Each structure stands twice: as structure tokens, then as C-alpha cells.
Amino acid sequence: MQFRQKALSKLQSPEELDVPVRYARPQGRIVLIVTVLVMAAAAFWSVTGTVSSTLEAPGVLTHGEGSYLLQSPVAGQVTEVLAEEGELMAADEPLVQVSTEAGVTAIRTVAPGRVTTLAAGIGSVVTTGADVAVLERVEEREDPLIATLYIPGAEGEGVSAGDKVDLTVASVPVQQFGVLHGTVESVGRSPSSQKQVASFLGDARLAEQFTRGGPPVAL
């Protein structure tokens, strides 16, 4: 390899050997220290850090056992409603009286719960299998509410018990009351069908809404 003679001469006889060494000013040292700290933090995060993500999911506030839909076992006309919405009822308690060709039949609850929806009123004509009421499965008024959320099945693998959740309630202004903070207690092992969601919520319309994008995973 060949070099120009002038360049070789400069290497042999540097021109600025007498120039004093310049040390960094205090401001320069501060910048250097901060840069090193940031680099060190970045290196530590690359080893121990995790990437967080946000997922939005619809759901309802309900009780742990969900709700059930009470349907009429007979056809006839409702002559008496024995409970009101919000009332707590025991198992096998009469809720509605229906007049049939064979006489008067009482439609009874199948499990204890709170009446959340009355679908039949006095004078209503019901058929066998018609919806009569929806009851939340609770035994005590103090039973706590939980949030049941439904996320797309493909995204269920990214959620695990212990994950933090921020909840906003559609009927409550966020600006005034803020959000609810919670923790994921459990994740469904497999996606739920529309029928399973409807059975848990006691609401076919909500089930259709929550499964519109495919079978979801329940949290």
C-alpha cells in the first residue's frame, strides 16, 4: 500500500504538540453523566423491562354467578305479578300467576336472586317458553358486584390473572366520578359461544353484541 509523502511527513512530525489539553467544563460533565445514566437505564430495561399494552373490552357489572332468564312453562294470561324489579327472592318462590285452560299456575323462581327485569305484566299473554323475568344470582343484598368482560378470542392469550384493569361505566360520567380500578381474577380457558354468554348474562341481546366479532374470552 502506498501513501503520499506529505501525509507521511505529517504523521512523523505532528503540528500541534504544544496545544494544551482541554478538559470538559462542569456543564459538559453534567451532560456526560446524565447521558451515561440514561444509557445505563436503557441497558437495564432491555434486560429486565417488559412492553405494556392496552386492550379495550366491553362488559357488564354483575354478580359472580351471573343471571338467569326465567321462562314460562305454560301458555296463558298473566293475572298477577308478585314481585317488583330490585326485589330479592328465594328459590322456588312464586313470581307470576298465569291463568291457563287448566287453572291458575304460578311461575316460580328456579334459584335465589334479585329481579332485574320483568318482561311480563298483568294482562300479558305468554306462550310456553316466553321470557318472564331476569334474575341476578345473589343470596344477600351485600353480595359484591364484579365486572365480567369479553375480549376477542385471539387476544385472550395476552391477558393473565393479576393484570390491572381500569373500568369506565357507561351510565357514570368519567369527568365527575373517574374510573374504577381492578385486577383480573381469572381468564376463561376457552372462548364462549353466544349461547353460553346469554346463559350467564340472562340477556340474549347483550350476548349477541358481545359475540359479534366472534366467540370471546370471558374475564
PDB file of C-alpha atoms in Angstrom:
ATOM      1  CA  MET A   1       0.000   0.000   0.000  1.00  0.00           C
ATOM      2  CA  GLN A   2       1.426   3.446  -0.963  1.00  0.00           C
ATOM      3  CA  PHE A   3       0.962   6.783   0.906  1.00  0.00           C
ATOM      4  CA  ARG A   4       1.679  10.310  -0.227  1.00  0.00           C
ATOM      5  CA  GLN A   5       4.945  11.643   1.093  1.00  0.00           C
ATOM      6  CA  LYS A   6       3.283  14.768   2.564  1.00  0.00           C
ATOM      7  CA  ALA A   7       0.903  12.680   4.648  1.00  0.00           C
ATOM      8  CA  LEU A   8       3.700  10.528   5.984  1.00  0.00           C
ATOM      9  CA  SER A   9       5.634  13.625   6.974  1.00  0.00           C
ATOM     10  CA  LYS A  10       2.696  14.939   8.997  1.00  0.00           C
ATOM     11  CA  LEU A  11       2.447  11.686  10.888  1.00  0.00           C
ATOM     12  CA  GLN A  12       6.097  11.808  11.744  1.00  0.00           C
ATOM     13  CA  SER A  13       6.006  15.495  12.809  1.00  0.00           C
ATOM     14  CA  PRO A  14       2.635  16.458  14.332  1.00  0.00           C
ATOM     15  CA  GLU A  15       1.981  20.198  14.088  1.00  0.00           C
ATOM     16  CA  GLU A  16       0.139  20.818  17.390  1.00  0.00           C
ATOM     17  CA  LEU A  17       2.112  19.001  20.029  1.00  0.00           C
ATOM     18  CA  ASP A  18       2.281  22.198  22.107  1.00  0.00           C
ATOM     19  CA  VAL A  19      -1.502  22.760  22.272  1.00  0.00           C
ATOM     20  CA  PRO A  20      -2.691  22.277  25.879  1.00  0.00           C
ATOM     21  CA  VAL A  21      -5.297  19.589  26.635  1.00  0.00           C
ATOM     22  CA  ARG A  22      -8.831  20.988  27.153  1.00  0.00           C
ATOM     23  CA  TYR A  23     -10.875  19.371  29.945  1.00  0.00           C
ATOM     24  CA  ALA A  24     -14.675  19.316  29.931  1.00  0.00           C
ATOM     25  CA  ARG A  25     -16.365  22.186  31.716  1.00  0.00           C
ATOM     26  CA  PRO A  26     -18.704  21.370  34.634  1.00  0.00           C
ATOM     27  CA  GLN A  27     -21.743  21.686  32.358  1.00  0.00           C
ATOM     28  CA  GLY A  28     -20.162  19.253  29.964  1.00  0.00           C
ATOM     29  CA  ARG A  29     -19.506  16.766  32.738  1.00  0.00           C
ATOM     30  CA  ILE A  30     -23.140  17.016  33.878  1.00  0.00           C
ATOM     31  CA  VAL A  31     -24.372  16.298  30.369  1.00  0.00           C
ATOM     32  CA  LEU A  32     -21.979  13.381  30.145  1.00  0.00           C
ATOM     33  CA  ILE A  33     -23.124  11.943  33.471  1.00  0.00           C
ATOM     34  CA  VAL A  34     -26.795  12.276  32.519  1.00  0.00           C
ATOM     35  CA  THR A  35     -26.125  10.610  29.184  1.00  0.00           C
ATOM     36  CA  VAL A  36     -24.344   7.726  30.881  1.00  0.00           C
ATOM     37  CA  LEU A  37     -27.193   7.321  33.374  1.00  0.00           C
ATOM     38  CA  VAL A  38     -29.772   7.268  30.610  1.00  0.00           C
ATOM     39  CA  MET A  39     -27.745   4.732  28.667  1.00  0.00           C
ATOM     40  CA  ALA A  40     -27.361   2.607  31.784  1.00  0.00           C
ATOM     41  CA  ALA A  41     -31.108   2.758  32.458  1.00  0.00           C
ATOM     42  CA  ALA A  42     -31.846   1.816  28.867  1.00  0.00           C
ATOM     43  CA  ALA A  43     -29.468  -1.130  29.098  1.00  0.00           C
ATOM     44  CA  PHE A  44     -31.112  -2.286  32.360  1.00  0.00           C
ATOM     45  CA  TRP A  45     -34.609  -2.003  30.812  1.00  0.00           C
ATOM     46  CA  SER A  46     -33.516  -4.019  27.798  1.00  0.00           C
ATOM     47  CA  VAL A  47     -32.676  -6.878  30.155  1.00  0.00           C
ATOM     48  CA  THR A  48     -35.487  -6.655  32.714  1.00  0.00           C
ATOM     49  CA  GLY A  49     -38.176  -4.469  31.168  1.00  0.00           C
ATOM     50  CA  THR A  50     -41.468  -5.532  29.620  1.00  0.00           C
ATOM     51  CA  VAL A  51     -43.630  -3.912  26.988  1.00  0.00           C
ATOM     52  CA  SER A  52     -47.075  -2.923  28.271  1.00  0.00           C
ATOM     53  CA  SER A  53     -50.142  -2.825  26.063  1.00  0.00           C
ATOM     54  CA  THR A  54     -53.697  -1.579  26.402  1.00  0.00           C
ATOM     55  CA  LEU A  55     -56.770  -3.569  25.439  1.00  0.00           C
ATOM     56  CA  GLU A  56     -60.356  -2.338  25.394  1.00  0.00           C
ATOM     57  CA  ALA A  57     -63.208  -4.749  26.032  1.00  0.00           C
ATOM     58  CA  PRO A  58     -66.959  -4.432  26.656  1.00  0.00           C
ATOM     59  CA  GLY A  59     -68.592  -5.994  29.661  1.00  0.00           C
ATOM     60  CA  VAL A  60     -71.114  -5.686  32.458  1.00  0.00           C
ATOM     61  CA  LEU A  61     -71.152  -5.206  36.205  1.00  0.00           C
ATOM     62  CA  THR A  62     -72.850  -8.235  37.671  1.00  0.00           C
ATOM     63  CA  HIS A  63     -72.527 -10.821  40.426  1.00  0.00           C
ATOM     64  CA  GLY A  64     -70.141 -13.720  40.335  1.00  0.00           C
ATOM     65  CA  GLU A  65     -72.766 -16.301  39.445  1.00  0.00           C
ATOM     66  CA  GLY A  66     -74.280 -14.183  36.682  1.00  0.00           C
ATOM     67  CA  SER A  67     -78.007 -14.034  35.937  1.00  0.00           C
ATOM     68  CA  TYR A  68     -80.654 -16.379  34.648  1.00  0.00           C
ATOM     69  CA  LEU A  69     -83.668 -15.967  32.407  1.00  0.00           C
ATOM     70  CA  LEU A  70     -86.949 -17.201  33.854  1.00  0.00           C
ATOM     71  CA  GLN A  71     -89.328 -18.510  31.184  1.00  0.00           C
ATOM     72  CA  SER A  72     -92.935 -19.575  31.345  1.00  0.00           C
ATOM     73  CA  PRO A  73     -93.596 -23.328  31.417  1.00  0.00           C
ATOM     74  CA  VAL A  74     -97.212 -22.743  30.342  1.00  0.00           C
ATOM     75  CA  ALA A  75     -99.267 -20.666  27.918  1.00  0.00           C
ATOM     76  CA  GLY A  76    -101.877 -18.265  29.234  1.00  0.00           C
ATOM     77  CA  GLN A  77    -102.537 -14.759  30.506  1.00  0.00           C
ATOM     78  CA  VAL A  78    -100.716 -13.108  33.400  1.00  0.00           C
ATOM     79  CA  THR A  79    -103.183 -12.277  36.154  1.00  0.00           C
ATOM     80  CA  GLU A  80    -100.797 -11.229  38.909  1.00  0.00           C
ATOM     81  CA  VAL A  81     -97.166 -10.157  39.320  1.00  0.00           C
ATOM     82  CA  LEU A  82     -95.916 -10.971  42.807  1.00  0.00           C
ATOM     83  CA  ALA A  83     -92.601  -9.101  42.821  1.00  0.00           C
ATOM     84  CA  GLU A  84     -91.019  -5.856  41.698  1.00  0.00           C
ATOM     85  CA  GLU A  85     -87.749  -5.107  39.972  1.00  0.00           C
ATOM     86  CA  GLY A  86     -84.956  -4.946  42.530  1.00  0.00           C
ATOM     87  CA  GLU A  87     -86.670  -7.356  44.915  1.00  0.00           C
ATOM     88  CA  LEU A  88     -84.654 -10.226  46.371  1.00  0.00           C
ATOM     89  CA  MET A  89     -86.365 -13.606  46.042  1.00  0.00           C
ATOM     90  CA  ALA A  90     -85.729 -17.079  47.394  1.00  0.00           C
ATOM     91  CA  ALA A  91     -85.604 -20.232  45.318  1.00  0.00           C
ATOM     92  CA  ASP A  92     -88.968 -21.732  44.306  1.00  0.00           C
ATOM     93  CA  GLU A  93     -90.816 -18.542  45.202  1.00  0.00           C
ATOM     94  CA  PRO A  94     -93.848 -17.608  43.022  1.00  0.00           C
ATOM     95  CA  LEU A  95     -93.119 -14.637  40.792  1.00  0.00           C
ATOM     96  CA  VAL A  96     -96.029 -14.519  38.343  1.00  0.00           C
ATOM     97  CA  GLN A  97     -99.528 -16.034  38.255  1.00  0.00           C
ATOM     98  CA  VAL A  98    -100.754 -17.211  34.848  1.00  0.00           C
ATOM     99  CA  SER A  99    -104.331 -18.173  34.027  1.00  0.00           C
ATOM    100  CA  THR A 100    -104.472 -21.219  31.757  1.00  0.00           C
ATOM    101  CA  GLU A 101    -107.198 -23.504  30.461  1.00  0.00           C
ATOM    102  CA  ALA A 102    -106.377 -25.878  33.307  1.00  0.00           C
ATOM    103  CA  GLY A 103    -106.483 -23.197  36.000  1.00  0.00           C
ATOM    104  CA  VAL A 104    -104.064 -20.749  37.575  1.00  0.00           C
ATOM    105  CA  THR A 105    -100.373 -21.635  37.517  1.00  0.00           C
ATOM    106  CA  ALA A 106     -97.618 -19.927  39.480  1.00  0.00           C
ATOM    107  CA  ILE A 107     -94.324 -19.371  37.673  1.00  0.00           C
ATOM    108  CA  ARG A 108     -91.653 -19.858  40.328  1.00  0.00           C
ATOM    109  CA  THR A 109     -88.024 -18.854  40.576  1.00  0.00           C
ATOM    110  CA  VAL A 110     -85.529 -21.641  39.975  1.00  0.00           C
ATOM    111  CA  ALA A 111     -82.755 -20.148  42.137  1.00  0.00           C
ATOM    112  CA  PRO A 112     -82.421 -17.310  44.636  1.00  0.00           C
ATOM    113  CA  GLY A 113     -81.758 -13.923  43.110  1.00  0.00           C
ATOM    114  CA  ARG A 114     -82.657 -10.293  42.596  1.00  0.00           C
ATOM    115  CA  VAL A 115     -85.247  -9.402  39.963  1.00  0.00           C
ATOM    116  CA  THR A 116     -83.544  -7.107  37.459  1.00  0.00           C
ATOM    117  CA  THR A 117     -86.083  -7.233  34.619  1.00  0.00           C
ATOM    118  CA  LEU A 118     -89.783  -8.076  34.471  1.00  0.00           C
ATOM    119  CA  ALA A 119     -90.753  -8.988  30.933  1.00  0.00           C
ATOM    120  CA  ALA A 120     -94.377  -9.878  31.705  1.00  0.00           C
ATOM    121  CA  GLY A 121     -97.002  -7.633  33.256  1.00  0.00           C
ATOM    122  CA  ILE A 122    -100.602  -8.057  34.309  1.00  0.00           C
ATOM    123  CA  GLY A 123    -102.705  -8.821  31.249  1.00  0.00           C
ATOM    124  CA  SER A 124     -99.785 -10.040  29.152  1.00  0.00           C
ATOM    125  CA  VAL A 125    -100.383 -13.152  27.100  1.00  0.00           C
ATOM    126  CA  VAL A 126     -97.471 -15.552  27.325  1.00  0.00           C
ATOM    127  CA  THR A 127     -96.664 -18.675  25.398  1.00  0.00           C
ATOM    128  CA  THR A 128     -94.753 -21.708  26.587  1.00  0.00           C
ATOM    129  CA  GLY A 129     -91.094 -20.710  26.738  1.00  0.00           C
ATOM    130  CA  ALA A 130     -91.794 -16.962  26.734  1.00  0.00           C
ATOM    131  CA  ASP A 131     -89.474 -14.741  28.778  1.00  0.00           C
ATOM    132  CA  VAL A 132     -90.956 -13.731  32.124  1.00  0.00           C
ATOM    133  CA  ALA A 133     -88.092 -12.172  34.102  1.00  0.00           C
ATOM    134  CA  VAL A 134     -84.337 -11.938  34.551  1.00  0.00           C
ATOM    135  CA  LEU A 135     -82.828 -12.530  37.990  1.00  0.00           C
ATOM    136  CA  GLU A 136     -79.274 -11.990  39.228  1.00  0.00           C
ATOM    137  CA  ARG A 137     -77.965 -14.992  41.130  1.00  0.00           C
ATOM    138  CA  VAL A 138     -77.476 -13.498  44.599  1.00  0.00           C
ATOM    139  CA  GLU A 139     -78.494 -14.596  48.069  1.00  0.00           C
ATOM    140  CA  GLU A 140     -77.651 -11.479  50.096  1.00  0.00           C
ATOM    141  CA  ARG A 141     -78.082  -7.805  49.281  1.00  0.00           C
ATOM    142  CA  GLU A 142     -74.457  -7.195  50.241  1.00  0.00           C
ATOM    143  CA  ASP A 143     -73.068  -9.631  47.664  1.00  0.00           C
ATOM    144  CA  PRO A 144     -70.392  -7.640  45.786  1.00  0.00           C
ATOM    145  CA  LEU A 145     -70.535  -6.752  42.120  1.00  0.00           C
ATOM    146  CA  ILE A 146     -67.812  -7.853  39.736  1.00  0.00           C
ATOM    147  CA  ALA A 147     -67.003  -6.804  36.190  1.00  0.00           C
ATOM    148  CA  THR A 148     -67.301  -9.519  33.574  1.00  0.00           C
ATOM    149  CA  LEU A 149     -65.502  -8.511  30.380  1.00  0.00           C
ATOM    150  CA  TYR A 150     -65.473 -10.156  26.973  1.00  0.00           C
ATOM    151  CA  ILE A 151     -62.349  -9.798  24.848  1.00  0.00           C
ATOM    152  CA  PRO A 152     -61.755 -11.170  21.331  1.00  0.00           C
ATOM    153  CA  GLY A 153     -60.604 -14.769  21.486  1.00  0.00           C
ATOM    154  CA  ALA A 154     -57.343 -14.068  19.644  1.00  0.00           C
ATOM    155  CA  GLU A 155     -56.315 -11.514  22.284  1.00  0.00           C
ATOM    156  CA  GLY A 156     -57.124 -13.679  25.287  1.00  0.00           C
ATOM    157  CA  GLU A 157     -53.616 -15.148  25.402  1.00  0.00           C
ATOM    158  CA  GLY A 158     -52.183 -11.710  26.189  1.00  0.00           C
ATOM    159  CA  VAL A 159     -54.189 -11.347  29.416  1.00  0.00           C
ATOM    160  CA  SER A 160     -53.489 -13.152  32.666  1.00  0.00           C
ATOM    161  CA  ALA A 161     -54.665 -13.118  36.276  1.00  0.00           C
ATOM    162  CA  GLY A 162     -53.199 -10.194  38.178  1.00  0.00           C
ATOM    163  CA  ASP A 163     -53.285  -7.742  35.272  1.00  0.00           C
ATOM    164  CA  LYS A 164     -54.551  -4.272  36.141  1.00  0.00           C
ATOM    165  CA  VAL A 165     -57.882  -3.055  34.763  1.00  0.00           C
ATOM    166  CA  ASP A 166     -59.373   0.444  34.520  1.00  0.00           C
ATOM    167  CA  LEU A 167     -63.160   0.411  34.184  1.00  0.00           C
ATOM    168  CA  THR A 168     -65.499   3.112  32.932  1.00  0.00           C
ATOM    169  CA  VAL A 169     -69.244   2.722  33.433  1.00  0.00           C
ATOM    170  CA  ALA A 170     -71.409   3.982  30.568  1.00  0.00           C
ATOM    171  CA  SER A 171     -74.016   5.491  32.889  1.00  0.00           C
ATOM    172  CA  VAL A 172     -71.469   7.284  35.114  1.00  0.00           C
ATOM    173  CA  PRO A 173     -69.660  10.450  33.902  1.00  0.00           C
ATOM    174  CA  VAL A 174     -65.905   9.841  33.965  1.00  0.00           C
ATOM    175  CA  GLN A 175     -65.172  13.557  34.456  1.00  0.00           C
ATOM    176  CA  GLN A 176     -67.201  13.573  37.662  1.00  0.00           C
ATOM    177  CA  PHE A 177     -66.574  10.164  39.196  1.00  0.00           C
ATOM    178  CA  GLY A 178     -63.396   8.980  37.462  1.00  0.00           C
ATOM    179  CA  VAL A 179     -62.744   5.316  36.712  1.00  0.00           C
ATOM    180  CA  LEU A 180     -62.848   2.079  38.690  1.00  0.00           C
ATOM    181  CA  HIS A 181     -59.569   0.247  39.226  1.00  0.00           C
ATOM    182  CA  GLY A 182     -59.469  -3.514  39.438  1.00  0.00           C
ATOM    183  CA  THR A 183     -57.427  -6.652  38.895  1.00  0.00           C
ATOM    184  CA  VAL A 184     -58.086  -9.628  36.638  1.00  0.00           C
ATOM    185  CA  GLU A 185     -59.065 -12.561  38.857  1.00  0.00           C
ATOM    186  CA  SER A 186     -59.467 -15.224  36.191  1.00  0.00           C
ATOM    187  CA  VAL A 187     -59.360 -15.743  32.438  1.00  0.00           C
ATOM    188  CA  GLY A 188     -61.638 -18.162  30.606  1.00  0.00           C
ATOM    189  CA  ARG A 189     -59.860 -21.283  29.391  1.00  0.00           C
ATOM    190  CA  SER A 190     -61.602 -21.142  26.027  1.00  0.00           C
ATOM    191  CA  PRO A 191     -63.827 -18.752  24.034  1.00  0.00           C
ATOM    192  CA  SER A 192     -67.510 -18.616  24.978  1.00  0.00           C
ATOM    193  CA  SER A 193     -70.303 -19.216  22.497  1.00  0.00           C
ATOM    194  CA  GLN A 194     -73.200 -16.796  22.127  1.00  0.00           C
ATOM    195  CA  LYS A 195     -75.428 -19.293  23.918  1.00  0.00           C
ATOM    196  CA  GLN A 196     -73.017 -19.525  26.864  1.00  0.00           C
ATOM    197  CA  VAL A 197     -72.782 -15.741  27.168  1.00  0.00           C
ATOM    198  CA  ALA A 198     -76.579 -15.426  27.006  1.00  0.00           C
ATOM    199  CA  SER A 199     -76.967 -18.110  29.667  1.00  0.00           C
ATOM    200  CA  PHE A 200     -74.580 -16.329  32.044  1.00  0.00           C
ATOM    201  CA  LEU A 201     -75.961 -12.830  31.486  1.00  0.00           C
ATOM    202  CA  GLY A 202     -79.599 -13.811  31.079  1.00  0.00           C
ATOM    203  CA  ASP A 203     -79.728 -11.438  28.111  1.00  0.00           C
ATOM    204  CA  ALA A 204     -79.728 -12.634  24.504  1.00  0.00           C
ATOM    205  CA  ARG A 205     -79.284  -9.136  23.066  1.00  0.00           C
ATOM    206  CA  LEU A 206     -76.172  -8.430  25.109  1.00  0.00           C
ATOM    207  CA  ALA A 207     -74.822 -11.849  24.189  1.00  0.00           C
ATOM    208  CA  GLU A 208     -75.291 -11.054  20.500  1.00  0.00           C
ATOM    209  CA  GLN A 209     -73.490  -7.740  20.974  1.00  0.00           C
ATOM    210  CA  PHE A 210     -70.535  -9.249  22.844  1.00  0.00           C
ATOM    211  CA  THR A 211     -70.062 -12.091  20.339  1.00  0.00           C
ATOM    212  CA  ARG A 212     -70.448 -10.025  17.185  1.00  0.00           C
ATOM    213  CA  GLY A 213     -66.730 -10.257  16.444  1.00  0.00           C
ATOM    214  CA  GLY A 214     -66.563 -13.981  17.154  1.00  0.00           C
ATOM    215  CA  PRO A 215     -66.525 -16.125  20.312  1.00  0.00           C
ATOM    216  CA  PRO A 216     -64.919 -14.020  23.092  1.00  0.00           C
ATOM    217  CA  VAL A 217     -62.917 -14.984  26.156  1.00  0.00           C
ATOM    218  CA  ALA A 218     -64.510 -14.023  29.473  1.00  0.00           C
ATOM    219  CA  LEU A 219     -62.516 -12.238  32.182  1.00  0.00           C
TER     220      LEU A 219
END
